[in-house]
Amino acid sequence: MDFSYSARTRELLDRLEHFMEQYVYPAERVYDEQVAAADNPHDQPPIMRELQAEARRQGLWNLFMTHDGLGAGLTNLEYAPLAETVGRSIIGNETINCSAPDTGNMEILAMFGTEQQKAQWLKPLLDCEIRSAFAMTEPAVASSDATNITSTIRRDGDHYVLNGRKWYISGILDPDCKLIIFMGKSDPDAPAYRRQSMILVPADAPGIEVLRDLPMFGFHDRLGHGEVQFTDVRVPAENMLGAEGDGFAIAQGRLGPGRMHYAMRAIGMAERALDLMCRRALERTAFGGPLSDRGVVREWIARSRMEIDQIRLLTLQASWLMDTQGNAAARSEVAAIKVAAMEVAHTVVDRAVQTYGAAGVSNDTVLARMHAITRALQIADGPNEVHLRTIARLEVKKYR
């Protein structure tokens, strides 16, 4: 395995690191201030539009997209270090139009959408003229097992009628959100993995009611995490994504690269936390000397360095396997990086919080927010236990 960066990646990485240093990091506080001052806290702040315009001018746009010549055409292995770099800032991914849930939604539109669906939804998403949401998780059932989903998609002539309650639907409160990809049961009597379908739903369709904006450990994101009621929502039959019963297959096509993105972004957050920890340890004095001279702090720094480098190599291996042998061959490794990357990132961020003391739990640094994100993402996109179950099943299978 050769994990050296391609010439294309090195060139993009140099430009992206300069963009982050010159534009993104200095804009973080401005972004938060503009969101706080807005009449609608879910409006995109002006600074983000400026950052996106600059990213497009520099050719740092849609770097995640590999399909049909629509993006940079990078492999998973080539994109991984770029995802890590933008992951160092909470606003980084949005600046280059590589943020969830849009990335996954754009990928499945590119892979499974009709030409009409691509023209109506994919093109404006790629241009960031609109945003989107993905409606799968439900409050009444354990949605980590997607066979539990109770929302329904029922055929009625030339339309489908949708009913159900969804929650933690990221992006739904953004005024620019115009598309919801809805997953529900279209045939409860079909085989277990052919019961679900995905359908494209205009966000302004009658019958959609956002009940509340859900916090994440007390933080409210600008994009919002909505609890949403769908009541007799009618959409044209041509809005079906793929064929009826394809929901599970489409979901699997969305997951491999998406989990690599999550893992590398987590590594970016861990690197940012380690950077802050080291700087704080050098600047802060206690009991007659800098914190950096204390054995426990040095151990935190050393362990953080080792753990970050280990999970980066595991994520690069998973990326390489997806590129060379396909997503199915990398299933265990993809599950592993989703667990390990978030656990490592959360641990490193937690050490940084401890190094900062009271300041670490305040909003004066980015650490408290990262602490909440890295913990929440051990549940979102499939809880750790589901991925561990997958890894163990595949490992035990070798012995049968």
Short mmCIF file of C-alpha atoms in Angstrom, two decimals, residues 88-394:
data_model
loop_
_atom_site.label_atom_id
_atom_site.label_comp_id
_atom_site.label_asym_id
_atom_site.label_seq_id
_atom_site.Cartn_x
_atom_site.Cartn_y
_atom_site.Cartn_z
CA ARG A 88 -10.28 21.34 11.54
CA SER A 89 -12.90 24.08 11.46
CA ILE A 90 -16.57 23.59 12.24
CA ILE A 91 -17.42 25.85 9.30
CA GLY A 92 -14.74 24.47 6.98
CA ASN A 93 -16.79 21.94 5.04
CA GLU A 94 -19.54 24.41 4.27
CA THR A 95 -17.09 26.87 2.73
CA ILE A 96 -16.20 24.44 -0.07
CA ASN A 97 -19.68 22.88 -0.46
CA CYS A 98 -18.56 19.59 1.07
CA SER A 99 -20.79 19.48 4.15
CA ALA A 100 -23.32 16.90 5.31
CA PRO A 101 -26.05 16.06 4.59
CA ASP A 102 -25.64 17.60 1.13
CA THR A 103 -22.58 15.53 0.21
CA GLY A 104 -24.36 12.21 0.70
CA ASN A 105 -27.52 13.49 -0.95
CA MET A 106 -25.60 14.74 -3.97
CA GLU A 107 -23.77 11.42 -4.28
CA ILE A 108 -26.93 9.33 -4.33
CA LEU A 109 -28.57 11.72 -6.79
CA ALA A 110 -25.55 11.36 -9.05
CA MET A 111 -25.58 7.56 -8.67
CA PHE A 112 -29.31 6.79 -8.72
CA GLY A 113 -31.15 9.90 -9.94
CA THR A 114 -32.82 10.23 -13.32
CA GLU A 115 -31.64 12.95 -15.69
CA GLN A 116 -34.69 15.02 -14.78
CA GLN A 117 -34.00 14.58 -11.04
CA LYS A 118 -30.38 15.59 -11.54
CA ALA A 119 -31.35 18.69 -13.47
CA GLN A 120 -33.96 19.72 -10.90
CA TRP A 121 -32.04 18.95 -7.71
CA LEU A 122 -28.42 17.91 -8.21
CA LYS A 123 -27.26 20.85 -10.30
CA PRO A 124 -28.51 23.54 -7.87
CA LEU A 125 -27.03 21.56 -4.96
CA LEU A 126 -23.65 21.44 -6.70
CA ASP A 127 -23.91 25.20 -7.27
CA CYS A 128 -25.00 25.69 -3.61
CA GLU A 129 -28.10 27.53 -4.77
CA ILE A 130 -30.14 25.27 -2.47
CA ARG A 131 -29.54 22.96 0.52
CA SER A 132 -31.08 19.58 1.35
CA ALA A 133 -32.00 17.26 4.23
CA PHE A 134 -32.14 13.49 4.74
CA ALA A 135 -35.17 12.16 6.63
CA MET A 136 -34.58 8.68 8.00
CA THR A 137 -34.32 8.67 11.82
CA GLU A 138 -37.55 8.35 13.81
CA PRO A 139 -38.20 9.13 17.49
CA ALA A 140 -40.49 6.17 18.13
CA VAL A 141 -38.14 3.36 17.06
CA ALA A 142 -34.45 2.38 17.21
CA SER A 143 -33.55 3.70 13.79
CA SER A 144 -30.06 2.18 13.93
CA ASP A 145 -31.97 -0.87 12.67
CA ALA A 146 -33.56 0.59 9.56
CA THR A 147 -36.02 -2.29 9.31
CA ASN A 148 -37.77 -0.64 12.27
CA ILE A 149 -38.75 2.44 10.27
CA THR A 150 -42.50 2.98 10.46
CA SER A 151 -42.99 5.95 8.10
CA THR A 152 -44.94 4.96 5.02
CA ILE A 153 -44.74 5.63 1.30
CA ARG A 154 -48.03 4.61 -0.33
CA ARG A 155 -48.80 4.68 -4.06
CA ASP A 156 -51.93 6.59 -5.03
CA GLY A 157 -52.34 6.84 -8.80
CA ASP A 158 -49.62 9.09 -10.22
CA HIS A 159 -48.47 10.12 -6.75
CA TYR A 160 -47.03 8.72 -3.56
CA VAL A 161 -48.45 9.72 -0.17
CA LEU A 162 -46.04 9.99 2.75
CA ASN A 163 -46.81 9.77 6.46
CA GLY A 164 -44.56 9.58 9.50
CA ARG A 165 -42.62 11.40 12.20
CA LYS A 166 -38.89 11.99 11.71
CA TRP A 167 -36.34 13.69 13.93
CA TYR A 168 -32.79 15.02 14.02
CA ILE A 169 -33.27 15.92 10.37
CA SER A 170 -30.16 18.02 9.82
CA GLY A 171 -30.50 21.07 7.59
CA ILE A 172 -34.28 21.20 7.59
CA LEU A 173 -34.46 24.65 9.23
CA ASP A 174 -32.11 26.34 6.79
CA PRO A 175 -34.27 28.65 4.62
CA ASP A 176 -32.24 27.43 1.63
CA CYS A 177 -33.34 23.81 2.23
CA LYS A 178 -35.51 22.95 -0.78
CA LEU A 179 -35.20 19.16 -0.94
CA ILE A 180 -35.82 16.36 1.55
CA ILE A 181 -34.83 12.78 0.76
CA PHE A 182 -37.41 10.73 2.67
CA MET A 183 -36.94 7.06 3.57
CA GLY A 184 -40.00 4.99 4.45
CA LYS A 185 -41.72 1.64 3.99
CA SER A 186 -43.30 1.24 0.59
CA ASP A 187 -44.09 -2.50 0.86
CA PRO A 188 -44.33 -3.94 4.41
CA ASP A 189 -44.85 -7.45 3.01
CA ALA A 190 -41.70 -7.55 0.89
CA PRO A 191 -38.45 -9.25 2.03
CA ALA A 192 -36.87 -7.33 4.91
CA TYR A 193 -34.40 -5.37 2.79
CA ARG A 194 -36.84 -4.60 -0.03
CA ARG A 195 -39.51 -2.90 2.09
CA GLN A 196 -37.97 0.59 2.12
CA SER A 197 -37.78 3.22 -0.58
CA MET A 198 -36.37 6.72 -0.90
CA ILE A 199 -38.27 9.54 -2.50
CA LEU A 200 -37.49 13.17 -3.31
CA VAL A 201 -39.76 15.61 -1.50
CA PRO A 202 -39.89 19.39 -2.08
CA ALA A 203 -39.36 21.01 1.33
CA ASP A 204 -42.39 23.27 0.81
CA ALA A 205 -44.80 20.42 0.03
CA PRO A 206 -48.11 20.65 1.94
CA GLY A 207 -48.26 18.41 4.99
CA ILE A 208 -44.68 18.96 6.19
CA GLU A 209 -44.52 20.52 9.66
CA VAL A 210 -41.29 21.25 11.52
CA LEU A 211 -42.29 20.75 15.16
CA ARG A 212 -39.09 21.93 16.83
CA ASP A 213 -35.37 22.51 16.45
CA LEU A 214 -33.52 19.90 18.49
CA PRO A 215 -30.30 20.82 20.31
CA MET A 216 -27.16 18.71 20.40
CA PHE A 217 -25.86 18.70 23.98
CA GLY A 218 -27.34 22.16 24.36
CA PHE A 219 -25.93 23.57 21.10
CA HIS A 220 -28.25 24.65 18.30
CA ASP A 221 -26.69 24.38 14.84
CA ARG A 222 -27.35 26.98 12.20
CA LEU A 223 -28.66 24.32 9.82
CA GLY A 224 -30.99 23.00 12.51
CA HIS A 225 -31.89 19.44 13.54
CA GLY A 226 -35.64 19.24 13.13
CA GLU A 227 -38.36 17.03 14.46
CA VAL A 228 -40.69 16.87 11.46
CA GLN A 229 -44.21 15.56 10.96
CA PHE A 230 -45.17 14.32 7.47
CA THR A 231 -48.96 14.11 7.11
CA ASP A 232 -50.44 12.96 3.76
CA VAL A 233 -47.59 14.59 1.85
CA ARG A 234 -48.20 14.00 -1.86
CA VAL A 235 -45.35 13.88 -4.34
CA PRO A 236 -45.30 12.84 -8.02
CA ALA A 237 -44.45 9.20 -8.70
CA GLU A 238 -41.45 10.27 -10.81
CA ASN A 239 -39.84 11.56 -7.58
CA MET A 240 -39.06 7.98 -6.52
CA LEU A 241 -35.29 7.58 -6.22
CA GLY A 242 -34.44 4.41 -8.12
CA ALA A 243 -37.20 1.80 -8.01
CA GLU A 244 -39.58 0.89 -5.20
CA GLY A 245 -37.73 -1.22 -2.65
CA ASP A 246 -34.28 0.20 -3.50
CA GLY A 247 -34.02 2.23 -0.29
CA PHE A 248 -31.58 -0.08 1.49
CA ALA A 249 -29.34 -0.50 -1.55
CA ILE A 250 -29.22 3.25 -2.06
CA ALA A 251 -28.42 3.79 1.62
CA GLN A 252 -25.49 1.38 1.38
CA GLY A 253 -24.16 3.23 -1.64
CA ARG A 254 -24.23 6.42 0.41
CA LEU A 255 -22.46 5.08 3.50
CA GLY A 256 -18.90 4.02 2.61
CA PRO A 257 -17.49 7.32 1.33
CA GLY A 258 -19.65 9.25 3.80
CA ARG A 259 -18.10 7.45 6.77
CA MET A 260 -14.63 8.13 5.41
CA HIS A 261 -15.59 11.81 5.25
CA TYR A 262 -16.78 11.69 8.87
CA ALA A 263 -13.60 9.92 10.01
CA MET A 264 -11.21 12.33 8.32
CA ARG A 265 -13.15 15.33 9.60
CA ALA A 266 -12.89 13.84 13.08
CA ILE A 267 -9.14 13.54 12.64
CA GLY A 268 -9.10 17.20 11.62
CA MET A 269 -10.93 18.12 14.84
CA ALA A 270 -8.48 16.02 16.84
CA GLU A 271 -5.52 17.77 15.21
CA ARG A 272 -7.07 21.17 15.97
CA ALA A 273 -7.59 20.12 19.60
CA LEU A 274 -4.01 18.84 19.90
CA ASP A 275 -2.71 22.10 18.46
CA LEU A 276 -4.72 24.09 21.00
CA MET A 277 -3.61 21.78 23.82
CA CYS A 278 0.08 22.22 23.01
CA ARG A 279 -0.18 25.98 22.74
CA ARG A 280 -2.08 26.20 26.01
CA ALA A 281 0.43 23.93 27.76
CA LEU A 282 3.30 26.19 26.71
CA GLU A 283 1.54 29.42 27.66
CA ARG A 284 -0.03 28.43 30.99
CA THR A 285 1.95 28.28 34.24
CA ALA A 286 0.97 26.32 37.35
CA PHE A 287 2.93 25.23 40.42
CA GLY A 288 6.12 26.93 39.34
CA GLY A 289 6.35 26.04 35.67
CA PRO A 290 4.53 25.67 32.34
CA LEU A 291 1.94 22.94 32.00
CA SER A 292 4.05 21.46 29.20
CA ASP A 293 6.59 20.39 31.84
CA ARG A 294 4.03 18.37 33.79
CA GLY A 295 4.26 14.63 33.20
CA VAL A 296 0.51 14.09 32.89
CA VAL A 297 0.15 16.80 30.24
CA ARG A 298 3.12 15.42 28.30
CA GLU A 299 1.48 12.01 28.37
CA TRP A 300 -1.77 13.49 27.03
CA ILE A 301 0.14 15.10 24.19
CA ALA A 302 2.13 11.96 23.38
CA ARG A 303 -0.88 9.65 23.46
CA SER A 304 -2.88 12.09 21.34
CA ARG A 305 -0.14 12.18 18.72
CA MET A 306 0.04 8.38 18.55
CA GLU A 307 -3.73 7.86 18.51
CA ILE A 308 -4.33 10.43 15.78
CA ASP A 309 -1.63 8.96 13.56
CA GLN A 310 -2.99 5.44 14.09
CA ILE A 311 -6.55 6.32 13.13
CA ARG A 312 -5.34 8.32 10.13
CA LEU A 313 -3.54 5.24 8.82
CA LEU A 314 -6.62 3.06 9.41
CA THR A 315 -8.80 5.58 7.56
CA LEU A 316 -6.37 5.80 4.65
CA GLN A 317 -6.34 2.00 4.48
CA ALA A 318 -10.15 1.93 4.35
CA SER A 319 -10.08 4.60 1.63
CA TRP A 320 -7.51 2.61 -0.36
CA LEU A 321 -9.60 -0.56 -0.07
CA MET A 322 -12.74 1.25 -1.29
CA ASP A 323 -10.79 2.58 -4.26
CA THR A 324 -9.08 -0.68 -5.21
CA GLN A 325 -11.53 -3.40 -4.15
CA GLY A 326 -14.89 -1.66 -3.75
CA ASN A 327 -17.00 -0.59 -0.80
CA ALA A 328 -18.14 -4.13 0.04
CA ALA A 329 -14.55 -5.34 0.47
CA ALA A 330 -13.87 -2.49 2.88
CA ARG A 331 -16.98 -3.01 4.96
CA SER A 332 -15.16 -3.97 8.18
CA GLU A 333 -12.61 -1.20 7.82
CA VAL A 334 -15.29 1.41 7.09
CA ALA A 335 -17.17 0.34 10.22
CA ALA A 336 -13.93 0.48 12.19
CA ILE A 337 -13.03 4.03 11.21
CA LYS A 338 -16.50 5.30 12.12
CA VAL A 339 -16.01 3.98 15.67
CA ALA A 340 -12.31 4.61 16.17
CA ALA A 341 -12.07 8.07 14.65
CA MET A 342 -14.86 9.52 16.77
CA GLU A 343 -13.57 7.88 19.93
CA VAL A 344 -10.05 9.19 19.35
CA ALA A 345 -11.28 12.66 18.42
CA HIS A 346 -13.48 12.84 21.51
CA THR A 347 -10.65 11.67 23.75
CA VAL A 348 -8.19 14.22 22.35
CA VAL A 349 -10.73 17.03 22.57
CA ASP A 350 -11.49 16.01 26.16
CA ARG A 351 -7.79 16.26 27.06
CA ALA A 352 -7.63 19.69 25.46
CA VAL A 353 -10.68 20.80 27.45
CA GLN A 354 -8.96 19.64 30.64
CA THR A 355 -5.80 21.53 29.68
CA TYR A 356 -7.82 24.73 29.26
CA GLY A 357 -9.68 24.26 32.53
CA ALA A 358 -12.68 26.58 32.91
CA ALA A 359 -12.01 28.15 29.51
CA GLY A 360 -12.36 24.72 27.93
CA VAL A 361 -15.99 24.34 28.93
CA SER A 362 -16.87 27.90 27.85
CA ASN A 363 -17.62 29.10 24.34
CA ASP A 364 -14.42 31.17 24.28
CA THR A 365 -12.74 28.36 22.35
CA VAL A 366 -14.05 25.86 19.82
CA LEU A 367 -13.37 22.95 22.19
CA ALA A 368 -16.77 22.75 23.92
CA ARG A 369 -18.51 22.59 20.56
CA MET A 370 -16.09 19.94 19.29
CA HIS A 371 -16.63 17.97 22.50
CA ALA A 372 -20.38 17.89 21.82
CA ILE A 373 -19.96 17.05 18.12
CA THR A 374 -17.52 14.20 18.62
CA ARG A 375 -19.75 12.67 21.28
CA ALA A 376 -22.94 13.06 19.28
CA LEU A 377 -21.35 11.51 16.20
CA GLN A 378 -20.78 8.30 18.15
CA ILE A 379 -24.57 7.96 17.83
CA ALA A 380 -25.35 9.71 14.54
CA ASP A 381 -24.88 7.82 11.26
CA GLY A 382 -25.19 4.57 13.17
CA PRO A 383 -24.18 4.15 16.82
CA ASN A 384 -20.81 2.62 17.65
CA GLU A 385 -22.46 -0.61 18.77
CA VAL A 386 -23.92 -1.26 15.31
CA HIS A 387 -20.51 -0.87 13.67
CA LEU A 388 -18.86 -3.06 16.30
CA ARG A 389 -21.52 -5.68 15.60
CA THR A 390 -20.61 -5.58 11.91
CA ILE A 391 -16.88 -5.89 12.57
CA ALA A 392 -17.36 -8.80 14.97
CA ARG A 393 -19.71 -10.64 12.60
CA LEU A 394 -17.24 -10.36 9.72
#
